[in-house]
Amino acid sequence: MAISLGFHIIFAVVGIAMPVLMVIAEDRWIRRRDEASLLLARRWAQGTAILFAVGAVSGTVLSFELGLLWPSFMAFAGPIFGMPFSLEGFAFFVEAIFLGIYLYGWDRVPPRMHWAAGVLVALSGVLSGAFVVIANGWMNTPTGFRMVAGQAVDVDPWEAMKNPAAPLEILHMTIAAYLSVGFAVAAIHAWRLLTEPDNLFHRRALEYSLWMAGVAAVLQPISGDLSAQHVAKHQPVKLAAMEGQFRTERGAPLRIGGWPDEEAEVTRYAIEIPYGLSLLAFHDPHAEVQGLDAVPRADRPPVHIVHLAFQVMVGCGSVLMAVALLGALLAWRRRGLPDQRWYLKTLVACGPLGFIALEAGWTVTEVGRQPWIVRGVLRTADAVTPMPGLVVPLVTFTAIYIFLGFVVLFLLRRQVFTSPRVLPPAQGRRRSGA
Amino acid sequence: MPLEYWIAGAVMVSLTLYALGAGADFGGGVWDLLSSGPRARAQRDLIAHAIGPIWEANHVWLILVVVLLFVCFPAPWAVISTALHVPLTVMLLGVVLRGSAFTFRSYDDASDVVQRRWGRVFAMASVLTPLMLGVCVGAVAAGRVRMQGGRVVGGFLWPWLSPFPLAVGALALVLFAFLAAVYLTLETGDEALRDDFRRRALGAGALLGVLAFGALAIARRDAPLVWAGLSSRPWSLPLHAFIATVAMGALASVWWRSYPLARVLAMLQVTLVVWGWGLGQFPYLLPPDVTFTASAAPPAVLRAVLGVLVAGGVVLVPSLWALYRVFSGQQASSRRSSH
């Protein structure tokens, strides 16, 4: 399940973010008749098609796996938190329909309608992502029911959808989608620009993807700060695990790096910034931060994983923000695309960071909730299926996912290598490579 | 009518639309596997052309069915997922491989070897999925998916590894193949190609008749519940006679080359088969123990889901209409002829 999700999440964010790039490029084509942008929109649409198809089928696997692997969890939680899934079903429907029109309808619908179909894909992508995240938010901060003698009563699915964790998680996740996809796309085209620096196709691509990634990179720390404050208030155990905070204390320090020792209940080798954590989480240097010691050991998540994953996420996010700001500075100084070779190389190096941060962030929220599958209500171990030999489907699906992953990479690689070559008008006529 | 029956109806509608849309897409995969003769390449291209833009949208109906079941009938869904774990997993495997192989084929190397390799995966997966879907339906209908005292009885193989569910699996496969062949006759302007699929539709239709009677014979011994239902419900025999008539009508109109009529009749036939099964086991979700009413989620949940269904339908219907309108076969052929 975790493997399916970790795999699916990559394709899901592509479904959210790539349509935005497509419609930006197509809009430029419609407004300014910029040939390179049209080629780019078409090419990006092809890449999106491959990734979206794999995302759609891996998403289907997930919808079944919920029942196949966690029958008791779904029997308990299905009615309460199923509402966002049914809404997601419709959002996904709209996304699939209009992506079909977008991909196959280039010469069947008028340009602006075609563009509008792309916009609908982008919007429904955000919506369907948001609905899934609402369901996850509910697992973190369950609402909308009461437990009486082990049974959920007074179920109110709308209350469950309004669970407190959802809004900030959606914000963080949506920005993360634009951020990770933006930097990955920028890296691919930056890499191609290193060998063909005047190909307009890649210059446009870099321009659009850097805009998207850059804006997201600057907004993300703000949303992260809001999220952290929220987690501090509603999920103190998770915050304590993220920060490796074993003791409840006032004026808690912010730890950068370090290795939590769960036996001795201390986090070693960390750089500690005095009062940093209290300040960040509660905007008050003397605020009390609840440590892991507030709950029995059996109720604590695996601290080192959560702490490490959190450090990785924040680390990657910070680097990307710095790269984005640097790019903005360079672009402002030369009033154009920041295409210095060293900056392009930096972008290439940063390509995977967004996705690493994405997976790390997902690890933080999921592992940080353990041992609960629904925080404070149902333990993960009590929810798993009684089915014997689970390892067989697990290995099969993992093998298939790895295989699909390789094929997707291979296909995308060829898409990039056969990219069209568009020279600026001054240098002569257009040649198309594919 | 109680709320849970509305939901059950919505599940049936989604299943019907899944069968009419995605079922035919899988059927297309079957014909891809069986493509032969001088026009084998043209047959495969036509299939790919017909299902390319719409298969993902068609596929979502299945997700809707799953979501409706686990939200509104959580306990039976847990039982289904446990008892039918194996066929459902195999079906998922088929779903994954079908979708990705089809897409990979569209965007991979145009050389014949690569195309054939992806095509083979796509086609095999298209056979696997309807087969397993039918097996699951057959197992539920035969009353083999059972729960007693909150526990699943019968282990993980007994519920489905038996002649009747397997017969239903074969029936589903051939039904979808028949439907696809009938659709495909309308997707091309090429007479020879159309005749290829006419012959295939006739063959599949005849096989379907044989399988239907075979399944009936098996039901008598292996699925007493289904067999008893046929005789105990007053409307059951007339309904099946009607389905048989529609099936004959569909075959006859393929024979006489009235393809638009054949399409309508084939769709009606599939719809009737799905609803005949649904009504046959009503009011039981998992015959013979679990009724819709006894296993439904609290009314507040059902009301909310119905609200979502209505709102979703308002968005969905025009979108689907736009999709099918843009890509209907007539436009495809007129466009091709204008080139």
mmCIF file of C-alpha atoms in Angstrom, chain B residues 64-318:
data_model
loop_
_atom_site.group_PDB
_atom_site.id
_atom_site.type_symbol
_atom_site.label_atom_id
_atom_site.label_comp_id
_atom_site.label_asym_id
_atom_site.label_seq_id
_atom_site.Cartn_x
_atom_site.Cartn_y
_atom_site.Cartn_z
ATOM 1 C CA LEU B 64 -17.138 5.057 -8.781
ATOM 2 C CA VAL B 65 -18.600 1.591 -8.141
ATOM 3 C CA VAL B 66 -15.821 0.754 -5.692
ATOM 4 C CA VAL B 67 -16.155 4.064 -3.889
ATOM 5 C CA LEU B 68 -19.947 3.772 -3.627
ATOM 6 C CA LEU B 69 -19.616 0.262 -2.228
ATOM 7 C CA PHE B 70 -17.023 1.051 0.381
ATOM 8 C CA VAL B 71 -18.697 4.262 1.479
ATOM 9 C CA CYS B 72 -22.288 3.049 1.558
ATOM 10 C CA PHE B 73 -21.960 -0.695 2.169
ATOM 11 C CA PRO B 74 -18.704 -0.941 4.086
ATOM 12 C CA ALA B 75 -19.186 -4.332 5.766
ATOM 13 C CA PRO B 76 -20.091 -6.313 2.620
ATOM 14 C CA TRP B 77 -17.289 -4.552 0.762
ATOM 15 C CA ALA B 78 -14.836 -5.741 3.400
ATOM 16 C CA VAL B 79 -16.183 -9.276 2.910
ATOM 17 C CA ILE B 80 -15.947 -9.044 -0.882
ATOM 18 C CA SER B 81 -12.392 -7.714 -0.689
ATOM 19 C CA THR B 82 -11.358 -10.553 1.562
ATOM 20 C CA ALA B 83 -13.184 -13.468 -0.067
ATOM 21 C CA LEU B 84 -12.438 -12.360 -3.633
ATOM 22 C CA HIS B 85 -8.965 -11.062 -2.866
ATOM 23 C CA VAL B 86 -7.316 -13.257 -5.501
ATOM 24 C CA PRO B 87 -9.544 -12.559 -8.536
ATOM 25 C CA LEU B 88 -9.735 -8.857 -7.638
ATOM 26 C CA THR B 89 -5.957 -8.639 -7.461
ATOM 27 C CA VAL B 90 -5.599 -10.396 -10.808
ATOM 28 C CA MET B 91 -8.202 -8.053 -12.239
ATOM 29 C CA LEU B 92 -6.230 -5.062 -10.968
ATOM 30 C CA LEU B 93 -3.133 -6.462 -12.568
ATOM 31 C CA GLY B 94 -5.089 -6.568 -15.806
ATOM 32 C CA VAL B 95 -6.278 -2.984 -15.312
ATOM 33 C CA VAL B 96 -2.742 -1.740 -14.733
ATOM 34 C CA LEU B 97 -1.195 -3.613 -17.636
ATOM 35 C CA ARG B 98 -3.990 -2.869 -20.072
ATOM 36 C CA GLY B 99 -3.948 0.884 -19.485
ATOM 37 C CA SER B 100 -0.223 1.343 -19.363
ATOM 38 C CA ALA B 101 0.578 -0.993 -22.248
ATOM 39 C CA PHE B 102 -1.995 0.742 -24.408
ATOM 40 C CA THR B 103 -0.531 4.150 -23.643
ATOM 41 C CA PHE B 104 3.021 2.936 -24.056
ATOM 42 C CA ARG B 105 2.140 1.486 -27.420
ATOM 43 C CA SER B 106 0.728 4.828 -28.519
ATOM 44 C CA TYR B 107 3.892 6.706 -27.582
ATOM 45 C CA ASP B 108 6.615 4.139 -28.031
ATOM 46 C CA ASP B 109 8.655 3.370 -31.107
ATOM 47 C CA ALA B 110 6.541 3.012 -34.226
ATOM 48 C CA SER B 111 8.544 -0.039 -35.314
ATOM 49 C CA ASP B 112 6.590 -3.236 -35.635
ATOM 50 C CA VAL B 113 8.418 -5.307 -33.041
ATOM 51 C CA VAL B 114 7.914 -2.839 -30.231
ATOM 52 C CA GLN B 115 4.310 -2.223 -31.219
ATOM 53 C CA ARG B 116 3.582 -5.911 -31.235
ATOM 54 C CA ARG B 117 5.181 -6.436 -27.845
ATOM 55 C CA TRP B 118 3.088 -3.741 -26.160
ATOM 56 C CA GLY B 119 0.079 -4.838 -28.170
ATOM 57 C CA ARG B 120 0.422 -8.349 -26.804
ATOM 58 C CA VAL B 121 0.499 -7.125 -23.209
ATOM 59 C CA PHE B 122 -2.437 -4.797 -23.822
ATOM 60 C CA ALA B 123 -4.460 -7.568 -25.454
ATOM 61 C CA MET B 124 -3.732 -10.252 -22.861
ATOM 62 C CA ALA B 125 -4.607 -7.856 -20.056
ATOM 63 C CA SER B 126 -7.846 -7.041 -21.880
ATOM 64 C CA VAL B 127 -8.776 -10.713 -21.688
ATOM 65 C CA LEU B 128 -7.816 -11.121 -18.054
ATOM 66 C CA THR B 129 -9.793 -8.214 -16.632
ATOM 67 C CA PRO B 130 -13.329 -9.009 -17.897
ATOM 68 C CA LEU B 131 -12.791 -12.660 -17.084
ATOM 69 C CA MET B 132 -11.993 -11.841 -13.467
ATOM 70 C CA LEU B 133 -14.772 -9.257 -13.248
ATOM 71 C CA GLY B 134 -17.205 -11.947 -14.379
ATOM 72 C CA VAL B 135 -15.767 -14.413 -11.891
ATOM 73 C CA CYS B 136 -16.367 -11.946 -9.050
ATOM 74 C CA VAL B 137 -19.922 -11.259 -10.187
ATOM 75 C CA GLY B 138 -20.585 -14.996 -10.546
ATOM 76 C CA ALA B 139 -19.228 -15.698 -7.086
ATOM 77 C CA VAL B 140 -21.462 -13.042 -5.514
ATOM 78 C CA ALA B 141 -24.530 -14.167 -7.467
ATOM 79 C CA ALA B 142 -23.996 -17.796 -6.538
ATOM 80 C CA GLY B 143 -24.003 -16.863 -2.857
ATOM 81 C CA ARG B 144 -20.447 -18.021 -2.330
ATOM 82 C CA VAL B 145 -19.219 -14.779 -0.765
ATOM 83 C CA ARG B 146 -20.459 -15.165 2.770
ATOM 84 C CA MET B 147 -19.960 -13.707 6.162
ATOM 85 C CA GLN B 148 -20.960 -15.264 9.426
ATOM 86 C CA GLY B 149 -20.608 -13.450 12.707
ATOM 87 C CA GLY B 150 -18.436 -10.784 11.098
ATOM 88 C CA ARG B 151 -16.007 -13.320 9.635
ATOM 89 C CA VAL B 152 -15.585 -14.475 6.070
ATOM 90 C CA VAL B 153 -16.345 -18.149 5.566
ATOM 91 C CA GLY B 154 -14.943 -20.412 2.883
ATOM 92 C CA GLY B 155 -11.361 -19.216 2.747
ATOM 93 C CA PHE B 156 -9.793 -17.436 -0.189
ATOM 94 C CA LEU B 157 -10.285 -19.905 -3.035
ATOM 95 C CA TRP B 158 -13.604 -21.644 -2.447
ATOM 96 C CA PRO B 159 -15.770 -18.545 -3.038
ATOM 97 C CA TRP B 160 -14.717 -18.152 -6.651
ATOM 98 C CA LEU B 161 -12.803 -21.195 -7.891
ATOM 99 C CA SER B 162 -15.767 -23.148 -9.101
ATOM 100 C CA PRO B 163 -17.525 -23.824 -12.424
ATOM 101 C CA PHE B 164 -20.293 -21.248 -12.154
ATOM 102 C CA PRO B 165 -18.164 -18.160 -11.425
ATOM 103 C CA LEU B 166 -15.716 -19.226 -14.121
ATOM 104 C CA ALA B 167 -18.589 -19.655 -16.577
ATOM 105 C CA VAL B 168 -19.810 -16.151 -15.789
ATOM 106 C CA GLY B 169 -16.259 -14.915 -16.350
ATOM 107 C CA ALA B 170 -16.203 -16.461 -19.825
ATOM 108 C CA LEU B 171 -19.662 -15.054 -20.495
ATOM 109 C CA ALA B 172 -18.544 -11.529 -19.552
ATOM 110 C CA LEU B 173 -15.500 -11.816 -21.785
ATOM 111 C CA VAL B 174 -17.472 -12.907 -24.840
ATOM 112 C CA LEU B 175 -20.250 -10.403 -24.156
ATOM 113 C CA PHE B 176 -17.735 -7.545 -24.123
ATOM 114 C CA ALA B 177 -16.061 -8.872 -27.254
ATOM 115 C CA PHE B 178 -19.433 -9.003 -29.011
ATOM 116 C CA LEU B 179 -20.254 -5.458 -27.923
ATOM 117 C CA ALA B 180 -16.879 -4.195 -29.114
ATOM 118 C CA ALA B 181 -17.203 -5.849 -32.510
ATOM 119 C CA VAL B 182 -20.631 -4.279 -32.988
ATOM 120 C CA TYR B 183 -19.336 -0.807 -32.009
ATOM 121 C CA LEU B 184 -16.350 -1.184 -34.319
ATOM 122 C CA THR B 185 -18.526 -1.771 -37.363
ATOM 123 C CA LEU B 186 -19.616 1.858 -36.939
ATOM 124 C CA GLU B 187 -16.156 3.296 -36.357
ATOM 125 C CA THR B 188 -14.821 2.859 -39.862
ATOM 126 C CA GLY B 189 -15.753 3.939 -43.346
ATOM 127 C CA ASP B 190 -13.806 1.067 -44.893
ATOM 128 C CA GLU B 191 -16.184 -1.639 -46.141
ATOM 129 C CA ALA B 192 -13.709 -4.527 -45.932
ATOM 130 C CA LEU B 193 -12.723 -3.597 -42.401
ATOM 131 C CA ARG B 194 -16.359 -3.283 -41.446
ATOM 132 C CA ASP B 195 -17.002 -6.763 -42.775
ATOM 133 C CA ASP B 196 -14.116 -8.113 -40.677
ATOM 134 C CA PHE B 197 -15.848 -6.895 -37.555
ATOM 135 C CA ARG B 198 -19.229 -8.016 -38.814
ATOM 136 C CA ARG B 199 -17.911 -11.564 -39.022
ATOM 137 C CA ARG B 200 -16.378 -11.229 -35.578
ATOM 138 C CA ALA B 201 -19.621 -9.918 -34.120
ATOM 139 C CA LEU B 202 -21.525 -12.839 -35.601
ATOM 140 C CA GLY B 203 -19.023 -15.358 -34.255
ATOM 141 C CA ALA B 204 -18.960 -13.810 -30.793
ATOM 142 C CA GLY B 205 -22.751 -13.563 -30.739
ATOM 143 C CA ALA B 206 -23.164 -17.236 -31.572
ATOM 144 C CA LEU B 207 -20.587 -18.221 -28.944
ATOM 145 C CA LEU B 208 -22.407 -16.023 -26.464
ATOM 146 C CA GLY B 209 -25.599 -18.018 -26.976
ATOM 147 C CA VAL B 210 -23.783 -21.291 -26.394
ATOM 148 C CA LEU B 211 -22.100 -19.941 -23.270
ATOM 149 C CA ALA B 212 -25.350 -18.568 -21.866
ATOM 150 C CA PHE B 213 -27.000 -21.979 -22.051
ATOM 151 C CA GLY B 214 -23.841 -23.585 -20.725
ATOM 152 C CA ALA B 215 -23.822 -21.260 -17.724
ATOM 153 C CA LEU B 216 -27.475 -22.081 -17.139
ATOM 154 C CA ALA B 217 -26.730 -25.799 -17.133
ATOM 155 C CA ILE B 218 -23.825 -25.293 -14.747
ATOM 156 C CA ALA B 219 -25.974 -23.118 -12.487
ATOM 157 C CA ARG B 220 -28.356 -26.006 -11.967
ATOM 158 C CA ARG B 221 -25.646 -28.029 -10.261
ATOM 159 C CA ASP B 222 -23.127 -25.468 -9.040
ATOM 160 C CA ALA B 223 -25.236 -22.426 -8.187
ATOM 161 C CA PRO B 224 -28.550 -23.672 -6.769
ATOM 162 C CA LEU B 225 -29.337 -20.183 -5.551
ATOM 163 C CA VAL B 226 -29.254 -18.731 -9.056
ATOM 164 C CA TRP B 227 -31.161 -21.711 -10.452
ATOM 165 C CA ALA B 228 -33.861 -21.456 -7.807
ATOM 166 C CA GLY B 229 -34.189 -17.725 -8.441
ATOM 167 C CA LEU B 230 -34.987 -18.407 -12.085
ATOM 168 C CA SER B 231 -38.007 -20.509 -11.255
ATOM 169 C CA SER B 232 -39.216 -18.820 -8.075
ATOM 170 C CA ARG B 233 -39.514 -15.264 -9.420
ATOM 171 C CA PRO B 234 -42.469 -14.759 -11.741
ATOM 172 C CA TRP B 235 -40.671 -12.187 -13.882
ATOM 173 C CA SER B 236 -37.445 -14.090 -14.183
ATOM 174 C CA LEU B 237 -38.215 -16.396 -17.104
ATOM 175 C CA PRO B 238 -39.991 -13.737 -19.180
ATOM 176 C CA LEU B 239 -37.015 -11.425 -18.622
ATOM 177 C CA HIS B 240 -34.555 -14.019 -19.813
ATOM 178 C CA ALA B 241 -36.727 -14.821 -22.788
ATOM 179 C CA PHE B 242 -36.719 -11.082 -23.570
ATOM 180 C CA ILE B 243 -32.921 -10.909 -23.250
ATOM 181 C CA ALA B 244 -32.639 -13.847 -25.619
ATOM 182 C CA THR B 245 -34.954 -12.110 -28.096
ATOM 183 C CA VAL B 246 -32.933 -8.901 -27.947
ATOM 184 C CA ALA B 247 -29.743 -10.922 -28.425
ATOM 185 C CA MET B 248 -31.213 -12.625 -31.463
ATOM 186 C CA GLY B 249 -32.342 -9.249 -32.748
ATOM 187 C CA ALA B 250 -28.849 -7.828 -32.324
ATOM 188 C CA LEU B 251 -27.346 -10.759 -34.176
ATOM 189 C CA ALA B 252 -29.924 -10.517 -36.942
ATOM 190 C CA SER B 253 -29.297 -6.810 -37.454
ATOM 191 C CA VAL B 254 -25.554 -7.469 -37.687
ATOM 192 C CA TRP B 255 -26.381 -10.148 -40.247
ATOM 193 C CA TRP B 256 -28.547 -7.720 -42.270
ATOM 194 C CA ARG B 257 -25.909 -5.008 -41.876
ATOM 195 C CA SER B 258 -28.165 -2.562 -40.016
ATOM 196 C CA TYR B 259 -25.314 -1.594 -37.739
ATOM 197 C CA PRO B 260 -26.878 1.383 -35.927
ATOM 198 C CA LEU B 261 -29.799 -0.833 -34.890
ATOM 199 C CA ALA B 262 -27.382 -3.610 -33.937
ATOM 200 C CA ARG B 263 -25.532 -1.181 -31.677
ATOM 201 C CA VAL B 264 -28.716 -0.141 -29.899
ATOM 202 C CA LEU B 265 -29.793 -3.766 -29.441
ATOM 203 C CA ALA B 266 -26.361 -4.918 -28.254
ATOM 204 C CA MET B 267 -26.293 -2.088 -25.695
ATOM 205 C CA LEU B 268 -29.798 -3.002 -24.590
ATOM 206 C CA GLN B 269 -28.732 -6.623 -24.290
ATOM 207 C CA VAL B 270 -25.748 -5.784 -22.069
ATOM 208 C CA THR B 271 -27.903 -3.477 -19.953
ATOM 209 C CA LEU B 272 -30.531 -6.178 -19.508
ATOM 210 C CA VAL B 273 -27.929 -8.771 -18.552
ATOM 211 C CA VAL B 274 -26.464 -6.493 -15.869
ATOM 212 C CA TRP B 275 -29.877 -5.531 -14.484
ATOM 213 C CA GLY B 276 -31.185 -9.081 -14.748
ATOM 214 C CA TRP B 277 -28.365 -10.135 -12.447
ATOM 215 C CA GLY B 278 -28.934 -7.187 -10.094
ATOM 216 C CA LEU B 279 -32.683 -7.666 -9.822
ATOM 217 C CA GLY B 280 -32.203 -11.417 -9.552
ATOM 218 C CA GLN B 281 -30.417 -11.079 -6.246
ATOM 219 C CA PHE B 282 -32.354 -8.069 -4.957
ATOM 220 C CA PRO B 283 -32.792 -7.230 -2.069
ATOM 221 C CA TYR B 284 -29.595 -9.087 -1.221
ATOM 222 C CA LEU B 285 -26.218 -7.524 -1.758
ATOM 223 C CA LEU B 286 -24.508 -10.765 -0.800
ATOM 224 C CA PRO B 287 -27.065 -13.516 -1.147
ATOM 225 C CA PRO B 288 -28.253 -15.371 0.780
ATOM 226 C CA ASP B 289 -27.446 -13.480 4.022
ATOM 227 C CA VAL B 290 -26.704 -9.813 3.570
ATOM 228 C CA THR B 291 -29.350 -7.365 2.372
ATOM 229 C CA PHE B 292 -28.713 -3.826 1.172
ATOM 230 C CA THR B 293 -30.786 -2.484 4.028
ATOM 231 C CA ALA B 294 -29.024 -4.449 6.759
ATOM 232 C CA SER B 295 -25.541 -3.512 5.597
ATOM 233 C CA ALA B 296 -26.008 0.135 4.622
ATOM 234 C CA ALA B 297 -24.041 2.966 6.197
ATOM 235 C CA PRO B 298 -25.935 5.453 8.426
ATOM 236 C CA PRO B 299 -28.614 7.543 6.649
ATOM 237 C CA ALA B 300 -26.627 10.760 7.046
ATOM 238 C CA VAL B 301 -23.886 9.211 4.906
ATOM 239 C CA LEU B 302 -26.302 7.896 2.284
ATOM 240 C CA ARG B 303 -27.993 11.282 2.016
ATOM 241 C CA ALA B 304 -24.659 13.023 1.562
ATOM 242 C CA VAL B 305 -23.546 10.531 -1.081
ATOM 243 C CA LEU B 306 -26.802 10.944 -2.981
ATOM 244 C CA GLY B 307 -26.252 14.695 -2.921
ATOM 245 C CA VAL B 308 -22.776 14.198 -4.325
ATOM 246 C CA LEU B 309 -24.120 11.858 -6.996
ATOM 247 C CA VAL B 310 -26.690 14.400 -8.134
ATOM 248 C CA ALA B 311 -24.173 17.250 -8.147
ATOM 249 C CA GLY B 312 -21.568 15.060 -9.825
ATOM 250 C CA GLY B 313 -24.078 13.952 -12.434
ATOM 251 C CA VAL B 314 -24.834 17.569 -13.295
ATOM 252 C CA VAL B 315 -21.142 18.086 -14.079
ATOM 253 C CA LEU B 316 -20.595 14.696 -15.622
ATOM 254 C CA VAL B 317 -23.404 14.387 -18.126
ATOM 255 C CA PRO B 318 -22.488 17.419 -20.255
#
